[in-house]
Structure formats: structure tokens, C-alpha cells
mmCIF file with all atom_site columns, C-alpha atoms in Angstrom:
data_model
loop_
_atom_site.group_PDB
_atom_site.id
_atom_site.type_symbol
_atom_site.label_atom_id
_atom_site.label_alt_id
_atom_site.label_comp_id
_atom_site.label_asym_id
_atom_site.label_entity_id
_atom_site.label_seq_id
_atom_site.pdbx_PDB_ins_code
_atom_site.Cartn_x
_atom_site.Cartn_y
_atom_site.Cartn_z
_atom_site.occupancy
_atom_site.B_iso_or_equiv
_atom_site.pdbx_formal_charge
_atom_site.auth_seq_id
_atom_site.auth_comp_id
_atom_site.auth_asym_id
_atom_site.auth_atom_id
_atom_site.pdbx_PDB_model_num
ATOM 1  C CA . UNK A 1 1  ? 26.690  -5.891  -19.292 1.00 39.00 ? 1  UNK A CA 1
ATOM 2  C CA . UNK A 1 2  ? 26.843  -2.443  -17.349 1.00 43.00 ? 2  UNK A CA 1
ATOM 3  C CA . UNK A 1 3  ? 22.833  -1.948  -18.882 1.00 42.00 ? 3  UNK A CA 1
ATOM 4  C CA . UNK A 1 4  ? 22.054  -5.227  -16.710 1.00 42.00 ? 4  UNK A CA 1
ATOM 5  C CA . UNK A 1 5  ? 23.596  -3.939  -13.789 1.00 44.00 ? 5  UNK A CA 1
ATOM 6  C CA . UNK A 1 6  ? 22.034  -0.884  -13.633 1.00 44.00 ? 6  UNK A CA 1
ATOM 7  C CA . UNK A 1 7  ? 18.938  -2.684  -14.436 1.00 43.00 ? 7  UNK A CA 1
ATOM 8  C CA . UNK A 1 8  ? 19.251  -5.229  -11.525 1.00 41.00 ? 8  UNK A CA 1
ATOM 9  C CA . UNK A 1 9  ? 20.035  -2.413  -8.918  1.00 43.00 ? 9  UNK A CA 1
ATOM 10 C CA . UNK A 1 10 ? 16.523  -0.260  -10.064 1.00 44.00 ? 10 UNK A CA 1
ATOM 11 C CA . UNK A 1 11 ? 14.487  -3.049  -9.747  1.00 45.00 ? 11 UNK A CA 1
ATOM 12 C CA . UNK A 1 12 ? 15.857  -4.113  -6.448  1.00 47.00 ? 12 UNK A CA 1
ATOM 13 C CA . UNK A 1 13 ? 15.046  -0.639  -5.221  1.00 49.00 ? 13 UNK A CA 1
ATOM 14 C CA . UNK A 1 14 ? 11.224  -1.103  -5.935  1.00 52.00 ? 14 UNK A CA 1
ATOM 15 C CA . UNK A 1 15 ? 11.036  -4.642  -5.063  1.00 59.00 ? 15 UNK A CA 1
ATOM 16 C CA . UNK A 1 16 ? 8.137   -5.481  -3.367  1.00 71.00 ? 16 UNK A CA 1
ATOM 17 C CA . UNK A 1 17 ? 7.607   -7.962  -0.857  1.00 80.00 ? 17 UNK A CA 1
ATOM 18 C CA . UNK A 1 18 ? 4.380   -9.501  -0.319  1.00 82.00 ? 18 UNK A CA 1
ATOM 19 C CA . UNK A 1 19 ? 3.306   -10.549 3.388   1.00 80.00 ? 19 UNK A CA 1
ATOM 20 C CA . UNK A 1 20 ? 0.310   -12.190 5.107   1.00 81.00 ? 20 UNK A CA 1
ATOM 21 C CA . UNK A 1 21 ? -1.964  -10.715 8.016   1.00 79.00 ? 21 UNK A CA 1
ATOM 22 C CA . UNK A 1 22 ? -1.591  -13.428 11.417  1.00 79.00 ? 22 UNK A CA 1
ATOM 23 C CA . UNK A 1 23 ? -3.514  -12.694 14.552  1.00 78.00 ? 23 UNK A CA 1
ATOM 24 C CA . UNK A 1 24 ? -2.425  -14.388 16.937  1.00 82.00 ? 24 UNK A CA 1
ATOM 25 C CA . UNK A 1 25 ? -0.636  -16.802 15.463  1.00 84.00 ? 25 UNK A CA 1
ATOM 26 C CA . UNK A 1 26 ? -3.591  -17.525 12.794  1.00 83.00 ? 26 UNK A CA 1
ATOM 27 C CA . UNK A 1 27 ? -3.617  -16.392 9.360   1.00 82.00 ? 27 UNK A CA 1
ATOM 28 C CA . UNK A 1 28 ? -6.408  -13.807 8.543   1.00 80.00 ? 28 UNK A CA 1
ATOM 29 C CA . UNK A 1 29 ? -8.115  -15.022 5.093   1.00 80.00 ? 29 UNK A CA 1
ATOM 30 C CA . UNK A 1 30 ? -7.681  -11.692 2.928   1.00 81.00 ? 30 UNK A CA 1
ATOM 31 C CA . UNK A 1 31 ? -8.553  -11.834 -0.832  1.00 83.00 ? 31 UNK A CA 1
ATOM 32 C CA . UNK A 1 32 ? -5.923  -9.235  -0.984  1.00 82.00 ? 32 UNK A CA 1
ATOM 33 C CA . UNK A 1 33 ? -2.059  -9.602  0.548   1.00 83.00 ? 33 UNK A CA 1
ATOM 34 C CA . UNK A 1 34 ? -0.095  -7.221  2.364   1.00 86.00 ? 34 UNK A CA 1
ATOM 35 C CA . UNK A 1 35 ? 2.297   -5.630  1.251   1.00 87.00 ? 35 UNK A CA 1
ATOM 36 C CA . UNK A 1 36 ? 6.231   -4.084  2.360   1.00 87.00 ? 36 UNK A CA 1
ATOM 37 C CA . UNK A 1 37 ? 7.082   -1.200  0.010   1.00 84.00 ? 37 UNK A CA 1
ATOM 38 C CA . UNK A 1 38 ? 9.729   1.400   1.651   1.00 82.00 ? 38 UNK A CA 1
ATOM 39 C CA . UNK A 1 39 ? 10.134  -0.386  4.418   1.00 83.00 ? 39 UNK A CA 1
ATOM 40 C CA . UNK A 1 40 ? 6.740   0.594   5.294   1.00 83.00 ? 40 UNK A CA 1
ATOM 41 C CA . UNK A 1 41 ? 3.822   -2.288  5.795   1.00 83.00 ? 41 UNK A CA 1
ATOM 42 C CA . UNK A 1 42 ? 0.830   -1.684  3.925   1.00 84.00 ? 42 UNK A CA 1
ATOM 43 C CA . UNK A 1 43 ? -2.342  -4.029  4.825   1.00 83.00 ? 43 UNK A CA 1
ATOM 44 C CA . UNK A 1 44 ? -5.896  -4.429  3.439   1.00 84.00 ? 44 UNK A CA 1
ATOM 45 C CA . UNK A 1 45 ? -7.885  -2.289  6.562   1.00 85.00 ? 45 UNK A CA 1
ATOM 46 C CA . UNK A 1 46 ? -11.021 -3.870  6.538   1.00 84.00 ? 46 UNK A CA 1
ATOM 47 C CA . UNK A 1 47 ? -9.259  -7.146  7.654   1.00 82.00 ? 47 UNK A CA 1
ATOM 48 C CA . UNK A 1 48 ? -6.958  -5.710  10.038  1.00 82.00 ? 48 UNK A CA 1
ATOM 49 C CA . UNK A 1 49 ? -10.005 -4.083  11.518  1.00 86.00 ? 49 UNK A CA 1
ATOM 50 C CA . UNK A 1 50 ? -11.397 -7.264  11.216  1.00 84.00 ? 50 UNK A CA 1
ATOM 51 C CA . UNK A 1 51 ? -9.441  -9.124  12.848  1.00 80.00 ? 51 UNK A CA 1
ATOM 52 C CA . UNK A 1 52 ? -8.771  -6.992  16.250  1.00 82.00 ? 52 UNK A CA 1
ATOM 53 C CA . UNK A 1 53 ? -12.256 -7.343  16.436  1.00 86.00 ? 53 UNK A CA 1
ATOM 54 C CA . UNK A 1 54 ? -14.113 -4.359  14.558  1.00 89.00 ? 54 UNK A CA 1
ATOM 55 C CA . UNK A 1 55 ? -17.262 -5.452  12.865  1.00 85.00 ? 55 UNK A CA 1
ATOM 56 C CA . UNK A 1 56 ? -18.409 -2.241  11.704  1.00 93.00 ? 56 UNK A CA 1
ATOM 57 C CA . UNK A 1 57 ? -16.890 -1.049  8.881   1.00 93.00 ? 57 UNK A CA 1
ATOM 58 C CA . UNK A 1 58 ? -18.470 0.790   5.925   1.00 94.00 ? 58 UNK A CA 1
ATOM 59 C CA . UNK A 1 59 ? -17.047 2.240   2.505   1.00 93.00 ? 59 UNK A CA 1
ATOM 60 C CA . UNK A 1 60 ? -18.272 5.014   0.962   1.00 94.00 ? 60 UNK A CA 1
ATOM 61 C CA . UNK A 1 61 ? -17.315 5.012   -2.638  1.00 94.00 ? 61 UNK A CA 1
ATOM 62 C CA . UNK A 1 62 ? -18.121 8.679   -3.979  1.00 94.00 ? 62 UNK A CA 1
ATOM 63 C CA . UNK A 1 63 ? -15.600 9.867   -1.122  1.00 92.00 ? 63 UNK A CA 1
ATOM 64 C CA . UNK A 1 64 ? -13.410 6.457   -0.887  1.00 92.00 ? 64 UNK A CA 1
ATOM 65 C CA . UNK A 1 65 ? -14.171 7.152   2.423   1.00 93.00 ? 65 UNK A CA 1
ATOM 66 C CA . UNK A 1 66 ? -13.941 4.015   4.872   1.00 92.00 ? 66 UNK A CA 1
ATOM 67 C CA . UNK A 1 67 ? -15.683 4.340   8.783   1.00 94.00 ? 67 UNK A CA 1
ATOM 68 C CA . UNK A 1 68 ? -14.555 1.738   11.553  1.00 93.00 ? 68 UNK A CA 1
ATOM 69 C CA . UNK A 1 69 ? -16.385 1.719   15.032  1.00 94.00 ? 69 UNK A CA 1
ATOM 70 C CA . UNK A 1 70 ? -16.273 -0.400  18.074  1.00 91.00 ? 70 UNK A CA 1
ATOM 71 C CA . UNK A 1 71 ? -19.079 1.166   19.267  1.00 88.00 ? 71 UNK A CA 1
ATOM 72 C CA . UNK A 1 72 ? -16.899 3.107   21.774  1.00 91.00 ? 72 UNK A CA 1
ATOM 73 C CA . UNK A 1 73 ? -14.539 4.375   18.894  1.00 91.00 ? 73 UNK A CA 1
ATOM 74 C CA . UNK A 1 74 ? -15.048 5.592   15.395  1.00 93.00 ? 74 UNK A CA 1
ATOM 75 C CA . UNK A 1 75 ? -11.771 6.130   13.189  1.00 91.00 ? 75 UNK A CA 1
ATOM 76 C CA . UNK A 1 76 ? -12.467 7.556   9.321   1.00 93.00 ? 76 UNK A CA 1
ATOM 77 C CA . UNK A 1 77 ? -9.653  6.798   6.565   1.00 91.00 ? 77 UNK A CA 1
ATOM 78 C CA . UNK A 1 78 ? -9.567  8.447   3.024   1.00 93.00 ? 78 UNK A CA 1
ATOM 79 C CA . UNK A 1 79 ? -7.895  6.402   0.280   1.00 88.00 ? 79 UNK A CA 1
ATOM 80 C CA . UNK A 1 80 ? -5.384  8.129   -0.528  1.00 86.00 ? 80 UNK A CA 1
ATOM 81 C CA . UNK A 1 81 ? -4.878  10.412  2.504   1.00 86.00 ? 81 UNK A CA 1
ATOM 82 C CA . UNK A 1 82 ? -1.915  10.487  4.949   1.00 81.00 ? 82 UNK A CA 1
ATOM 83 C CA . UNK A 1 83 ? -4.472  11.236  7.792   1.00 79.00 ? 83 UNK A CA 1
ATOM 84 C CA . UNK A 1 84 ? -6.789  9.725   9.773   1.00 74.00 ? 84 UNK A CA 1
#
């Protein structure tokens, strides 16, 4: 009994909770779902960039490396990186 107590209270800790991308008031179509983890949000970026309007986006595998521009603005992300 205490084993499934202990048990329940871990995986409540690292429960995940899975979330969809709206724009105003629309859902973005995303082969991939957002997720909460921490209480931090984590979304797919190309369709967040996507949908505030950023067309061009390009991925760079051999760097995971991904470029968004507006024309105006260009912001770089590395998988994996807590910079931008």
C-alpha cells in the first residue's frame, strides 16, 4: 500500500499536460501538441511562428538550428539551447 502511494505522488510530479495552440480564438492545426511540463509551456515553434504571421522559417539539421524572419526581424533558436 505505502509502494502505491509513493508511486502515485512521483508520477503526479512529472505529469504532463498536453495543450493546443489557438490564435485568436482558432485552433492552429499542429501535427505535434503543446505541451505544460514545470509549469512551463512548451509549443511546436514553427507553428507559433506560423501563426503570428512568420512565413519564413528554415531548419538546419546538421546544427538543429531553426531561422524565423519577418523580413524586418530575424530570431535564430538552437534545439536544445536556453538562448535565442
Amino acid at each position: 500500500m505505502l509502494f502505491l502511494i509513493i508511486f502515485s505522488i512521483t508520477a503526479n510530479a512529472s505529469y504532463e499536460i498536453i495543450v493546443d495552440i489557438k490564435q485568436n480564438g482558432e485552433y492552429v492545426e499542429s501535427d505535434i501538441k503543446g505541451m505544460i511540463i514545470e509549469n512551463r509551456v512548451f509549443v511546436p515553434v514553427r507553428y507559433a511562428a506560423i501563426a503570428l504571421g512568420i512565413e519564413n522559417i528554415t531548419w538546419e539539421e546538421a546544427d538543429k538550428e531553426i531561422t524565423l524572419s519577418d523580413g524586418e526581424n530575424t530570431l535564430i533558436l538552437f534545439a536544445g539551447d536556453t538562448t535565442a
